[in-house]
Coordinates of C-alpha atoms and ligand atoms in Angstrom, one line a residue:
X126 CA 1.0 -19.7 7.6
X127 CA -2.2 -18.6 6.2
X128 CA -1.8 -21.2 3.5
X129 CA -0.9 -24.1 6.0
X130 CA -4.0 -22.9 7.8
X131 CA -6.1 -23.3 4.6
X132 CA -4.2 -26.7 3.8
X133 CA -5.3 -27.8 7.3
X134 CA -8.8 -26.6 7.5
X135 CA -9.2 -28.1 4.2
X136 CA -8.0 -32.0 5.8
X137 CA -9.4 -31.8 8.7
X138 CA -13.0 -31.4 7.2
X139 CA -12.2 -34.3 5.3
X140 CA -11.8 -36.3 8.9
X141 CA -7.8 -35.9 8.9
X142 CA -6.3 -35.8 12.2
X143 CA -4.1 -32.4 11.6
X144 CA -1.4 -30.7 13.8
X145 CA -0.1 -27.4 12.5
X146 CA 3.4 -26.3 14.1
X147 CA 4.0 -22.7 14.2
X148 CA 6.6 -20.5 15.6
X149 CA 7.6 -16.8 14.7
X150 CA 11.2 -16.0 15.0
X151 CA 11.3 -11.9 15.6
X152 CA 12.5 -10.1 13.0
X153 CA 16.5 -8.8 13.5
X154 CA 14.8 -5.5 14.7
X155 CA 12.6 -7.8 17.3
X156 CA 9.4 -6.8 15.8
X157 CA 7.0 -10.1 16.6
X158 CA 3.8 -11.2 15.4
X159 CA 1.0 -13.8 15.5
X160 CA -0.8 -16.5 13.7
X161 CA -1.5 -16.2 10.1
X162 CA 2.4 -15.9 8.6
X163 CA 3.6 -13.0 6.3
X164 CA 0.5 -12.1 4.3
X165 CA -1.6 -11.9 7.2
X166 CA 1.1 -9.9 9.7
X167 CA 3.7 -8.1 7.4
X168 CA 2.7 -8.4 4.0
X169 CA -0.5 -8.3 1.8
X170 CA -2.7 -7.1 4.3
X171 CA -1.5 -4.4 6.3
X172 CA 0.1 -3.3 2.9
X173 CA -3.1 -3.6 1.1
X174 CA -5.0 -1.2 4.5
X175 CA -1.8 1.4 4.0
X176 CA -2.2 1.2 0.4
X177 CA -6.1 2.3 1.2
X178 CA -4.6 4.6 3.3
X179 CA -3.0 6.6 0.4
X180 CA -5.2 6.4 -1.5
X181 CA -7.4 8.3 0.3
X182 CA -4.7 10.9 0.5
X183 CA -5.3 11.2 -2.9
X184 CA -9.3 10.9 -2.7
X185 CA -9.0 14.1 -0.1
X186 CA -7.2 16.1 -2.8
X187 CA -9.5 15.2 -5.5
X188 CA -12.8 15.5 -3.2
X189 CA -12.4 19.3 -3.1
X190 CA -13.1 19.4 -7.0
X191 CA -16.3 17.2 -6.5
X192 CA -17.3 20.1 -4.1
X193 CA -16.2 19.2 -0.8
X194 CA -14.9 21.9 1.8
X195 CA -12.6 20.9 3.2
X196 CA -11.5 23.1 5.9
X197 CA -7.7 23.7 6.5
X198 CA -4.5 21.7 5.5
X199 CA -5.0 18.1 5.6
X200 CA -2.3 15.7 7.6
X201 CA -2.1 12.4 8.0
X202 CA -1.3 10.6 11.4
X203 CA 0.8 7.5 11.1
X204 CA 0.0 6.3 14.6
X205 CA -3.6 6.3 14.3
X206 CA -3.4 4.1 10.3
X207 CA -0.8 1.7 12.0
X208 CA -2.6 1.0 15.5
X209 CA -5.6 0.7 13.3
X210 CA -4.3 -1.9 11.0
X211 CA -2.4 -3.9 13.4
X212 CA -6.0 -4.2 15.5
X213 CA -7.3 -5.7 12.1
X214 CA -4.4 -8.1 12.0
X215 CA -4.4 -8.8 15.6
X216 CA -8.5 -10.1 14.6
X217 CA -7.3 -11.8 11.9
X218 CA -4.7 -13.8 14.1
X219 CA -7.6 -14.6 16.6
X220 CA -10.1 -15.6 14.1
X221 CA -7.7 -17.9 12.5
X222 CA -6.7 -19.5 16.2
X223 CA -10.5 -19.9 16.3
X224 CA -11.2 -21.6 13.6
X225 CA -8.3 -24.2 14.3
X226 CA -10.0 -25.0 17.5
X227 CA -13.3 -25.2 15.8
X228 CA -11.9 -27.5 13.0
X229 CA -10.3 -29.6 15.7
X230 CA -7.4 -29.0 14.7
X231 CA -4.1 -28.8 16.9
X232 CA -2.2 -26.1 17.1
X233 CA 1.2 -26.2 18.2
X234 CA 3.3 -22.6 19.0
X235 CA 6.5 -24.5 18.7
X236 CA 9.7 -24.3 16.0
X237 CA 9.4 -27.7 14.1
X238 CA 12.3 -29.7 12.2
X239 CA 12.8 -33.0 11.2
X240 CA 14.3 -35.8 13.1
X241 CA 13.5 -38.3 10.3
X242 CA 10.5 -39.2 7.6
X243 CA 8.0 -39.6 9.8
X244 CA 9.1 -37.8 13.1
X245 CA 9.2 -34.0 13.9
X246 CA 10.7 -32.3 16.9
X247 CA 8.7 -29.2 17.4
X248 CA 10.9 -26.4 20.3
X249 CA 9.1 -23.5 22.3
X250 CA 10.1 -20.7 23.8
X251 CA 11.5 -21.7 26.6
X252 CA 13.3 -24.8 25.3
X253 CA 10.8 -27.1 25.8
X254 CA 10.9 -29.9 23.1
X255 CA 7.7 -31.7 21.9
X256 CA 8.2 -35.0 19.2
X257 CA 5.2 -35.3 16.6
X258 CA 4.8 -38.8 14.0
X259 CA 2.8 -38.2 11.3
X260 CA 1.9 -40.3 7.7
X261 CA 2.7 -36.8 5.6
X262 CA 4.6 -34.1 6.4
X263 CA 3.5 -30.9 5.2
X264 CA 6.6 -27.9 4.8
X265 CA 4.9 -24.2 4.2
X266 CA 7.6 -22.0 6.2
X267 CA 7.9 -19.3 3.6
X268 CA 10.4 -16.7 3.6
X269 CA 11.8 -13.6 5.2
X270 CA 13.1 -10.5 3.9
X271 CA 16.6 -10.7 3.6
X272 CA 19.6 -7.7 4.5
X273 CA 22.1 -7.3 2.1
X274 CA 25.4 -8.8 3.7
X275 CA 27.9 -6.2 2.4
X276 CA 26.8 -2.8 3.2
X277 CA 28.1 -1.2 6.4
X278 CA 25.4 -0.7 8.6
X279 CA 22.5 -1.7 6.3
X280 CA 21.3 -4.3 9.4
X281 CA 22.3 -2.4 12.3
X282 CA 20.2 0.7 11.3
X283 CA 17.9 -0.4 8.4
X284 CA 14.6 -2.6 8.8
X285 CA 12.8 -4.6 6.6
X286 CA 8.9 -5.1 5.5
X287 CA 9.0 -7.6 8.8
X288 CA 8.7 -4.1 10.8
X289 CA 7.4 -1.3 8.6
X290 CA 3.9 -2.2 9.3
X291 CA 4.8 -2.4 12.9
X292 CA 6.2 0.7 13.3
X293 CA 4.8 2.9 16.6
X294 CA 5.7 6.0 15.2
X295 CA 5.9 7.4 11.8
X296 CA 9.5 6.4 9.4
X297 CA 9.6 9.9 8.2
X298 CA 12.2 10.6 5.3
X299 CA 12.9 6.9 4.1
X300 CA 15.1 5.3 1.6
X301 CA 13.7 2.4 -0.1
X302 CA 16.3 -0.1 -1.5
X303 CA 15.3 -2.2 -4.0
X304 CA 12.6 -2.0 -7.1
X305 CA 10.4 -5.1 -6.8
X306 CA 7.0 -5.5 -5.5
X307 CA 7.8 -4.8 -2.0
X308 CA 10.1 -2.3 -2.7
X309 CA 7.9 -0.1 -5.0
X310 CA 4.6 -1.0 -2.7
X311 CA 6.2 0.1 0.1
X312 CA 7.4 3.7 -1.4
X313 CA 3.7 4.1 -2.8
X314 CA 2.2 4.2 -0.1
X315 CA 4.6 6.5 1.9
X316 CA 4.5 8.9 -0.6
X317 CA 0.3 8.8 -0.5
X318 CA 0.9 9.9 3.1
X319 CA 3.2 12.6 2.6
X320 CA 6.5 10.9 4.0
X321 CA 9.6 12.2 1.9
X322 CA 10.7 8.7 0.1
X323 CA 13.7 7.3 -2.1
X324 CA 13.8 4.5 -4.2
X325 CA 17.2 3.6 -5.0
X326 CA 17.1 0.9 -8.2
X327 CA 20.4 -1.6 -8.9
X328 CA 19.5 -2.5 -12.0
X329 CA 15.7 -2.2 -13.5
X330 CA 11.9 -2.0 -11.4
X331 CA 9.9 -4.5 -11.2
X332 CA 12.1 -7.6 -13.1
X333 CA 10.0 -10.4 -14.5
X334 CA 7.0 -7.8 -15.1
X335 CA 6.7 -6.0 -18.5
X336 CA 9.0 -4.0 -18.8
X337 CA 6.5 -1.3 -20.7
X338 CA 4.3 -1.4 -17.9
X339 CA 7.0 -1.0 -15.3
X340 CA 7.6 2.0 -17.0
X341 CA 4.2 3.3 -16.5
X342 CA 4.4 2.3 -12.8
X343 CA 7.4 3.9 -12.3
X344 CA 6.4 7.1 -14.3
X345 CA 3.4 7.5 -11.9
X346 CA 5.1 7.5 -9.1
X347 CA 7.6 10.2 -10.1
X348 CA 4.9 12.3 -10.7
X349 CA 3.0 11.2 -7.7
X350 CA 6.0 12.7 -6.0
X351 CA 8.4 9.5 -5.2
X352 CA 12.1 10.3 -6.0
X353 CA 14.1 7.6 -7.8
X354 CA 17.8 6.6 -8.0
X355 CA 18.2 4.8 -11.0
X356 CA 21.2 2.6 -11.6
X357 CA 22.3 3.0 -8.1
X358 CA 23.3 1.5 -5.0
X359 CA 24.3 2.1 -1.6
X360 CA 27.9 1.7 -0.1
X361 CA 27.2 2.2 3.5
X362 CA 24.4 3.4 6.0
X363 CA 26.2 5.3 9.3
X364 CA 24.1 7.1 12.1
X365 CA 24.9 10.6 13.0
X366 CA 25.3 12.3 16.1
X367 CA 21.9 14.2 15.4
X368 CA 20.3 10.7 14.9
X369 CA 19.8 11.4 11.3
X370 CA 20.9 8.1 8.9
X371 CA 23.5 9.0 6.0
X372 CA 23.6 7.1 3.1
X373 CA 26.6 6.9 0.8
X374 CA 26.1 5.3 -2.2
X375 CA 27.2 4.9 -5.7
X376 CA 25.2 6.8 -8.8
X377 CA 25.6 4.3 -11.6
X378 CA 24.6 6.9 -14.1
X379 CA 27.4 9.0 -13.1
X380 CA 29.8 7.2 -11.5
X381 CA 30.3 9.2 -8.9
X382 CA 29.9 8.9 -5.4
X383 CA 26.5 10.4 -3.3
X384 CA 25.3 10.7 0.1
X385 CA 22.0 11.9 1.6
X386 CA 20.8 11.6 4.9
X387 CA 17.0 9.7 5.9
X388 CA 15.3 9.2 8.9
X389 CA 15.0 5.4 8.0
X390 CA 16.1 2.5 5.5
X391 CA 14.4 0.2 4.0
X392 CA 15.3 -2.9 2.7
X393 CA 13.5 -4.3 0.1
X394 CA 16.1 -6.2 -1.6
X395 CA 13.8 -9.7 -2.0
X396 CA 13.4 -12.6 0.5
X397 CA 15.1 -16.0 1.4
X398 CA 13.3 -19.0 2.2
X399 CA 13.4 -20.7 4.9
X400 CA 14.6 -24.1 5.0
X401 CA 18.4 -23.9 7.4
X402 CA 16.5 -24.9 10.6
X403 CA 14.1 -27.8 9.2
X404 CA 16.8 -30.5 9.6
X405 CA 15.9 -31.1 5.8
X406 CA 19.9 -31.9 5.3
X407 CA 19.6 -35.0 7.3
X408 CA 16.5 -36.9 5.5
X409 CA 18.2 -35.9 1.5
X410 CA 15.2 -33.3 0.7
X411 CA 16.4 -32.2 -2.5
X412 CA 17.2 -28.4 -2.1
X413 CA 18.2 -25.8 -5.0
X414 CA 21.4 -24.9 -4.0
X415 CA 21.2 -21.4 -6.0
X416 CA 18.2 -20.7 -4.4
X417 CA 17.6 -22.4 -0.8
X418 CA 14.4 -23.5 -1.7
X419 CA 13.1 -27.5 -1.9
X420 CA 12.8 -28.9 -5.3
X421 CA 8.9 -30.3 -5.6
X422 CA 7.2 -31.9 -8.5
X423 CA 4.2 -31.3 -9.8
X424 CA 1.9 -32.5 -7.3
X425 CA 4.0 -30.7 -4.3
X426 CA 6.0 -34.2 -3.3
X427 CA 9.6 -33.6 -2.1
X428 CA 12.7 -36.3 -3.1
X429 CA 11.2 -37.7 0.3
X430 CA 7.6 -39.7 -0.7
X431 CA 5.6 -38.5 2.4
X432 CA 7.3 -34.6 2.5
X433 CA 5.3 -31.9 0.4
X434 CA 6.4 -28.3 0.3
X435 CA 4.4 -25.7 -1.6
X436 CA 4.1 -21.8 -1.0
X437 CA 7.5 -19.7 -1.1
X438 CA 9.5 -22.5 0.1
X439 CA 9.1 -24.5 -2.8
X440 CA 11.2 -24.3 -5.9
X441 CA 10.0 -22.3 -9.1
X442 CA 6.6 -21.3 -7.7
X443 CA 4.9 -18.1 -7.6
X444 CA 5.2 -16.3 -4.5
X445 CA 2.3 -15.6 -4.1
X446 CA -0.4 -16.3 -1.5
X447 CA -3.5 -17.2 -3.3
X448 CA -1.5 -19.2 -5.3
X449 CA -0.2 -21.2 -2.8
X450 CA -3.7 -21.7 -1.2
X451 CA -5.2 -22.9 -4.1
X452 CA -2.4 -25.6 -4.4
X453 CA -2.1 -26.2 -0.6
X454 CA -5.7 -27.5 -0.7
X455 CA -6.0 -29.1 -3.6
X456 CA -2.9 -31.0 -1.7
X457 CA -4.9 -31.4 1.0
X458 CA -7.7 -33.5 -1.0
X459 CA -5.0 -35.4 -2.9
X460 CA -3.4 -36.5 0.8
X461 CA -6.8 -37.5 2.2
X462 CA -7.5 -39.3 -1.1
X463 CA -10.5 -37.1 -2.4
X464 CA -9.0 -35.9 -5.4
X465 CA -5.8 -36.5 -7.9
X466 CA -6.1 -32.9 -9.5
X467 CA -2.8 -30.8 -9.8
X468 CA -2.5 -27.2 -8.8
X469 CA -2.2 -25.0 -12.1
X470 CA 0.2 -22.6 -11.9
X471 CA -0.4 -21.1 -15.4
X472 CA -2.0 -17.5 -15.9
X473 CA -1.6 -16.7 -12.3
X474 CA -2.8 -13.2 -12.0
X475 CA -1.3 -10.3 -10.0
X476 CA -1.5 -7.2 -8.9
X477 CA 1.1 -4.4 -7.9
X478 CA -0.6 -2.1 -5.5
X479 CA 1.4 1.0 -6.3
X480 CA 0.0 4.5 -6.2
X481 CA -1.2 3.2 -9.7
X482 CA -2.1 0.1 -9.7
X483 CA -0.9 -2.6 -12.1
X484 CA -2.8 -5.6 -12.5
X485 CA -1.8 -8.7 -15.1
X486 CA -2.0 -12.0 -16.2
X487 CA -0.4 -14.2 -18.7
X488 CA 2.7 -13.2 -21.1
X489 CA 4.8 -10.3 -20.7
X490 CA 5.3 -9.0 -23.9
X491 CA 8.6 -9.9 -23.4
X492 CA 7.8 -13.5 -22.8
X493 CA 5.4 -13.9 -25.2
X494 CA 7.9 -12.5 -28.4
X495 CA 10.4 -14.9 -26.5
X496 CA 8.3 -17.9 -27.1
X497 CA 6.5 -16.9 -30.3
X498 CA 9.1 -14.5 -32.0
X499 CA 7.7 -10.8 -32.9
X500 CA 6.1 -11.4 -36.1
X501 CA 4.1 -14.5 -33.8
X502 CA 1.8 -12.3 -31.7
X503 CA -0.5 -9.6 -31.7
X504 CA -0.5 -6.5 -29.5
X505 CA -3.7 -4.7 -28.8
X506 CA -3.1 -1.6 -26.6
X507 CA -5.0 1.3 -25.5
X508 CA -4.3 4.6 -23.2
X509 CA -7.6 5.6 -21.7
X510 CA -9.1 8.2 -18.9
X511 CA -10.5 6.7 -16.0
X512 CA -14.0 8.5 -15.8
X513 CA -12.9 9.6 -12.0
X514 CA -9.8 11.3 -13.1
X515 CA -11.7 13.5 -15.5
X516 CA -13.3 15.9 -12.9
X517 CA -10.4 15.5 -10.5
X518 CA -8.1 16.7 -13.4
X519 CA -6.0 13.7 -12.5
X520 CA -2.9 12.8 -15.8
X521 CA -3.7 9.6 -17.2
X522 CA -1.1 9.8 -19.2
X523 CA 0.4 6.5 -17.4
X524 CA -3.2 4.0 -18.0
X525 CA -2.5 1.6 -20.4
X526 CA -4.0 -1.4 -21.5
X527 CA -2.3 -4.2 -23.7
X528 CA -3.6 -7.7 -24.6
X529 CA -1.1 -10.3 -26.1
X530 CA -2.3 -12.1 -28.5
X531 CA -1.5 -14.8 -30.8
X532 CA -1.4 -13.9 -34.8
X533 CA -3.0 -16.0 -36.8
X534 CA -6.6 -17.9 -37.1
X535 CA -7.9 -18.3 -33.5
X536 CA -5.7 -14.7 -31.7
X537 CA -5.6 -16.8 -28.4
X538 CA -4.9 -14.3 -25.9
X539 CA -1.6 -14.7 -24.2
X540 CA -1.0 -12.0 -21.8
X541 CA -3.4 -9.0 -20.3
X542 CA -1.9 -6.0 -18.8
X543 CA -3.9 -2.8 -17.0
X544 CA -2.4 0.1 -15.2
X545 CA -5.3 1.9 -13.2
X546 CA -7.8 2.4 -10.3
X547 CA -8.9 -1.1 -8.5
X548 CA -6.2 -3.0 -11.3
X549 CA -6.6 -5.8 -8.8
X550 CA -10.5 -6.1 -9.1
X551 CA -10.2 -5.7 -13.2
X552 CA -7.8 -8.4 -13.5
X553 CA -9.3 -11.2 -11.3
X554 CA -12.3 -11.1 -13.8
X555 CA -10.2 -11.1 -17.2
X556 CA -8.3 -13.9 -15.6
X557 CA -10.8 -16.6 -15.9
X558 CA -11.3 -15.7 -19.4
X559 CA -7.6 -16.2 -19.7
X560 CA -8.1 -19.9 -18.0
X561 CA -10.8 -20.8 -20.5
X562 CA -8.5 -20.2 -23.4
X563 CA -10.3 -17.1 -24.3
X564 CA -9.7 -15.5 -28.1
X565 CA -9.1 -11.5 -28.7
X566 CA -12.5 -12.3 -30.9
X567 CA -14.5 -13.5 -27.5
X568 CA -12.7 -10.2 -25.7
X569 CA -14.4 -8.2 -28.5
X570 CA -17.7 -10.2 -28.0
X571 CA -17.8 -9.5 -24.7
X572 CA -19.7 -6.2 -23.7
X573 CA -18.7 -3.7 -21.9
X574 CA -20.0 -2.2 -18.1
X575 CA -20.1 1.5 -18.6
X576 CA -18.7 3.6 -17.7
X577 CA -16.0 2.0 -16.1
X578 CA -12.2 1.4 -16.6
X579 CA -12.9 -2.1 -17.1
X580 CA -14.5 -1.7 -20.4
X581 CA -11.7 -0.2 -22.1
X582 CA -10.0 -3.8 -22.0
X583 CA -13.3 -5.5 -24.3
X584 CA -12.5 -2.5 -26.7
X585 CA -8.9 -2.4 -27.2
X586 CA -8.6 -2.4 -31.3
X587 CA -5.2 -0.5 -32.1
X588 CA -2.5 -3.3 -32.6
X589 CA 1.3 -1.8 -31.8
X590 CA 1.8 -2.8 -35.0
X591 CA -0.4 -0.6 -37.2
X592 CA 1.6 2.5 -35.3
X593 CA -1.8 4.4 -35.3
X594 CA -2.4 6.4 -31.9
X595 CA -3.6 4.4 -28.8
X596 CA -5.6 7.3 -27.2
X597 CA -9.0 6.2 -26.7
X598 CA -11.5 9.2 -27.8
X599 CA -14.6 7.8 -28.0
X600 CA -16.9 4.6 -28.3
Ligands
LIG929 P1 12.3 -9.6 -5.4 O1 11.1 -9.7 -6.4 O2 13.2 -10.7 -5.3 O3 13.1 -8.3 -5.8 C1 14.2 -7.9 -5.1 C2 14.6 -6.4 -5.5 O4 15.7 -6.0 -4.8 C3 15.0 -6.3 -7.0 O5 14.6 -5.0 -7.5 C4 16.5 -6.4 -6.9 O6 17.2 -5.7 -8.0 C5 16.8 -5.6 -5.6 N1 18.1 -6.0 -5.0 C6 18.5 -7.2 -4.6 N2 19.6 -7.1 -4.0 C7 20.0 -5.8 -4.0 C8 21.1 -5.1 -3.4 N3 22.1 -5.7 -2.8 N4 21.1 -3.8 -3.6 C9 20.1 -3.1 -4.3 N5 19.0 -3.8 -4.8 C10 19.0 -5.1 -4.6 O7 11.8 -9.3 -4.0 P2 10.5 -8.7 -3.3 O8 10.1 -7.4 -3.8 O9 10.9 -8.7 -1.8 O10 9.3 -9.7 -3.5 C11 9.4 -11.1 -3.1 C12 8.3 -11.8 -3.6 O11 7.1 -11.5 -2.9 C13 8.0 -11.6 -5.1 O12 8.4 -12.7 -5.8 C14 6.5 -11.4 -5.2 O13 5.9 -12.4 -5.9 C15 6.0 -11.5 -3.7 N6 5.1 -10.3 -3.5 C16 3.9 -10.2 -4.0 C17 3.1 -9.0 -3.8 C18 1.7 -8.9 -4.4 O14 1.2 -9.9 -4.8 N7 1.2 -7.7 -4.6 C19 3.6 -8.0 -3.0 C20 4.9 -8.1 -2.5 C21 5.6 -9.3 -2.7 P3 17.7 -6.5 -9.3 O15 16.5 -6.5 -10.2 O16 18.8 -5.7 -9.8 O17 18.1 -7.9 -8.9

């Protein structure tokens, strides 16, 4: 929704006339929400505020070397971080309801579909049908976490990240299922609060991410104090009498059969888009049939001429919401005939906002041997110390820096990779370089901010190759 609201902010200042249709359907535990879609309400921004919130966990401990007293045991309050953040959300959702009005823009708290090219039936609450005509259709409905379908129990007493954030009280011992973004975000920052917590991993963490620096992730947060079950997954979930959830499931390392009991489950197991209820079947909008999601080209235009979809909905894109702002608005300009340019989905950075963050953009190494064979590319790496860890006598063992280059005359740089404090921050920068075409000879050009973490990327000189030792120790 946050990108629909950027796409319509973004028309309406160029003198569009703009209704936005948008409707939460409560999540299977009845947790609702308002304006502003998943990243606003149950997704990058609470998770980003709880993420703060562990990290400050970890702050606390380290503040006592840096000479602060801190008097008695330190606890952390689950009501007080979650009312807190969902008051920030709850400003966000106003602010954005705000701006529509200010933008003259028309908001419409109704479930939308389509009756035909032109025509959309938008439902309320109470049943109460409105019918819309518009020149372009715009579809940005997202996705929602899905439940897996053959576990016993896994909806009836699990929840999703639709109500985590949500939560009144605390989730106490929790099982994490799954080992993506959400998944691993999610156990983070339970962990940096104290709460007892499981991930239990089918298959590998993080898929589509380097598989090195997964590694590193993981590694963190096993000694950050996050239990894993590797190779594993769960049979059934059944509530005992003492209200306590037991989890059966099956230890893929061993075969055998395990159980364990949590206070909550949490299913992290990726998200479905959300396309069944937009009548999309009755006008041929090309859908992927593997996937759910609508099939778009290049400049967002469905099989229908005047239907765009971008943003999680649409086929092959990143989900991700920057992302999908950036192209929602350059769609925007094309529809009110401002512009022609085309989103550019290439070297799209990210972050992971685990206990240590992982920021990247580009290749994986992976990808890039994949499309230019081993003995094509270049790998510059680096383990460093974060200056803050040093008096804190943090392990660094798990910061890592890689840049993937191309061999040969011009080293074009292919893929950056950083595990470490404010990964997010470091990586927006690099990024840009990234977009320019930037070489490993203008990284090395570049000069460094000291003393910072983000230095250590404009020094990295040890290729993988030469086997010599990564450690940085010295200039
Ligand atoms: P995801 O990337 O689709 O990953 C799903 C995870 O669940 C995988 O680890 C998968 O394991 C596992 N899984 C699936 N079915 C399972 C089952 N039945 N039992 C056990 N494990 C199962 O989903 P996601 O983490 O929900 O993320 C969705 C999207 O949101 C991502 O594409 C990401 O771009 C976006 N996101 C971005 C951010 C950010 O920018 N920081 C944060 C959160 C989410 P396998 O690998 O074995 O399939």
């Amino acid at each position: 929704m946050i990108l629909t609201i950027c796409l319509v902010f973004t028309a309406a200042q160029l003198g569009q006339r703009v209704a936005v249709l948008d409707f939460v359907e409560p999540s299977a535990k009845g947790t609702r929400w308002g304006l502003g879609g998943t990243c606003v309400n149950v997704g990058c921004i609470p998770k980003k505020l709880m993420h703060q919130a562990a990290l400050l966990g970890t702050a606390v401990k380290d503040a006592k070397k840096y000479g602060w007293q801190i008097p008695g045991p330190v606890s952390h309050d689950w009501a007080t971080m979650a009312g807190a953040v969902q008051n920030h959300v709850r400003s966000l959702n106003w602010g954005h309801r705000v701006q529509l009005q200010d933008k003259k823009v028309k908001y419409l708290n109704l479930k939308g579909s389509l009756a035909d090219e032109h025509t959309v039936k938008g439902l309320s609450k109470a049943g109460k049908e409105t019918v819309l005509t518009a020149k372009n259709i715009v579809i940005a409905t997202g996705g929602r976490p899905k439940y897996p379908t053959n576990i016993p129990g896994a909806m009836e007493h699990g929840f999703t990240s639709d109500d985590i954030f949500w939560l009144k009280k605390s989730p106490g011992k929790t099982l994490v299922v799954g080992a993506s973004y959400v998944a691993l975000e999610c156990a983070g920052f339970l962990t940096g609060i104290g709460l007892d917590t499981t991930v239990m991993v089918r298959s590998i963490a993080l898929r589509g991410f380097d598989q090195q620096m997964a590694g590193l992730v993981t590694d963190y947060m096993e000694a950050y104090g996050t239990r894993f079950a590797w190779k594993s997954v769960p049979k059934k979930v059944e509530k005992l009498p003492s209200g306590a959830l037991q989890v059966t499931w099956v230890d893929g390392q061993t075969g055998s059969e395990a159980r364990d009991t949590y206070d909550s489950v949490l299913w992290a197991v990726g998200r479905a888009p959300e396309t069944k209820a937009l009548g999309l079947d009755r006008l041929n909008v090309q859908l992927n049939n593997a996937t759910g999601k609508i099939v778009v080209g290049a400049d967002e235009s469905t099989s229908v001429p005047n239907i765009f979809a971008f943003g999680d909905i649409s086929e092959g894109r990143p989900e991700l919401t920057p992302t999908a702002i950036k192209a929602g608005k350059l769609l925007a300009r094309r529809l009110a005939g401002q512009s022609t340019e085309l989103m550019n989905y290439d070297n799209v950075p990210t972050t992971v906002f685990t206990p240590l963050e992982y920021g990247c953009v580009g290749l994986s190494e992976e990808e890039a041997e994949r499309r230019h064979g081993k003995d094509g590319i270049e790998v510059f790496h680096a383990f460093y110390k974060p200056l803050e860890f040093t008096v804190a006598e943090r392990d660094a063992s798990q910061c890592y820096i890689k840049v993937i280059c191309e061999r040969g005359a011009d080293q074009k740089i292919l893929g950056l990779h950083f595990t470490g404090p404010n990964a997010g921050e470091v990586t927006q920068g690099f990024s840009m370089g990234l977009q320019c075409g930037a070489t490993y000879s203008h990284l090395l050009q570049t000069v460094g901010i000291h003393p910072t973490c983000a230095e250590e990327v404009v020094k990295v000189g040890i290729t993988k190759r030469s086997g010599l030792d990564a450690a940085v120790t010295g200039c």
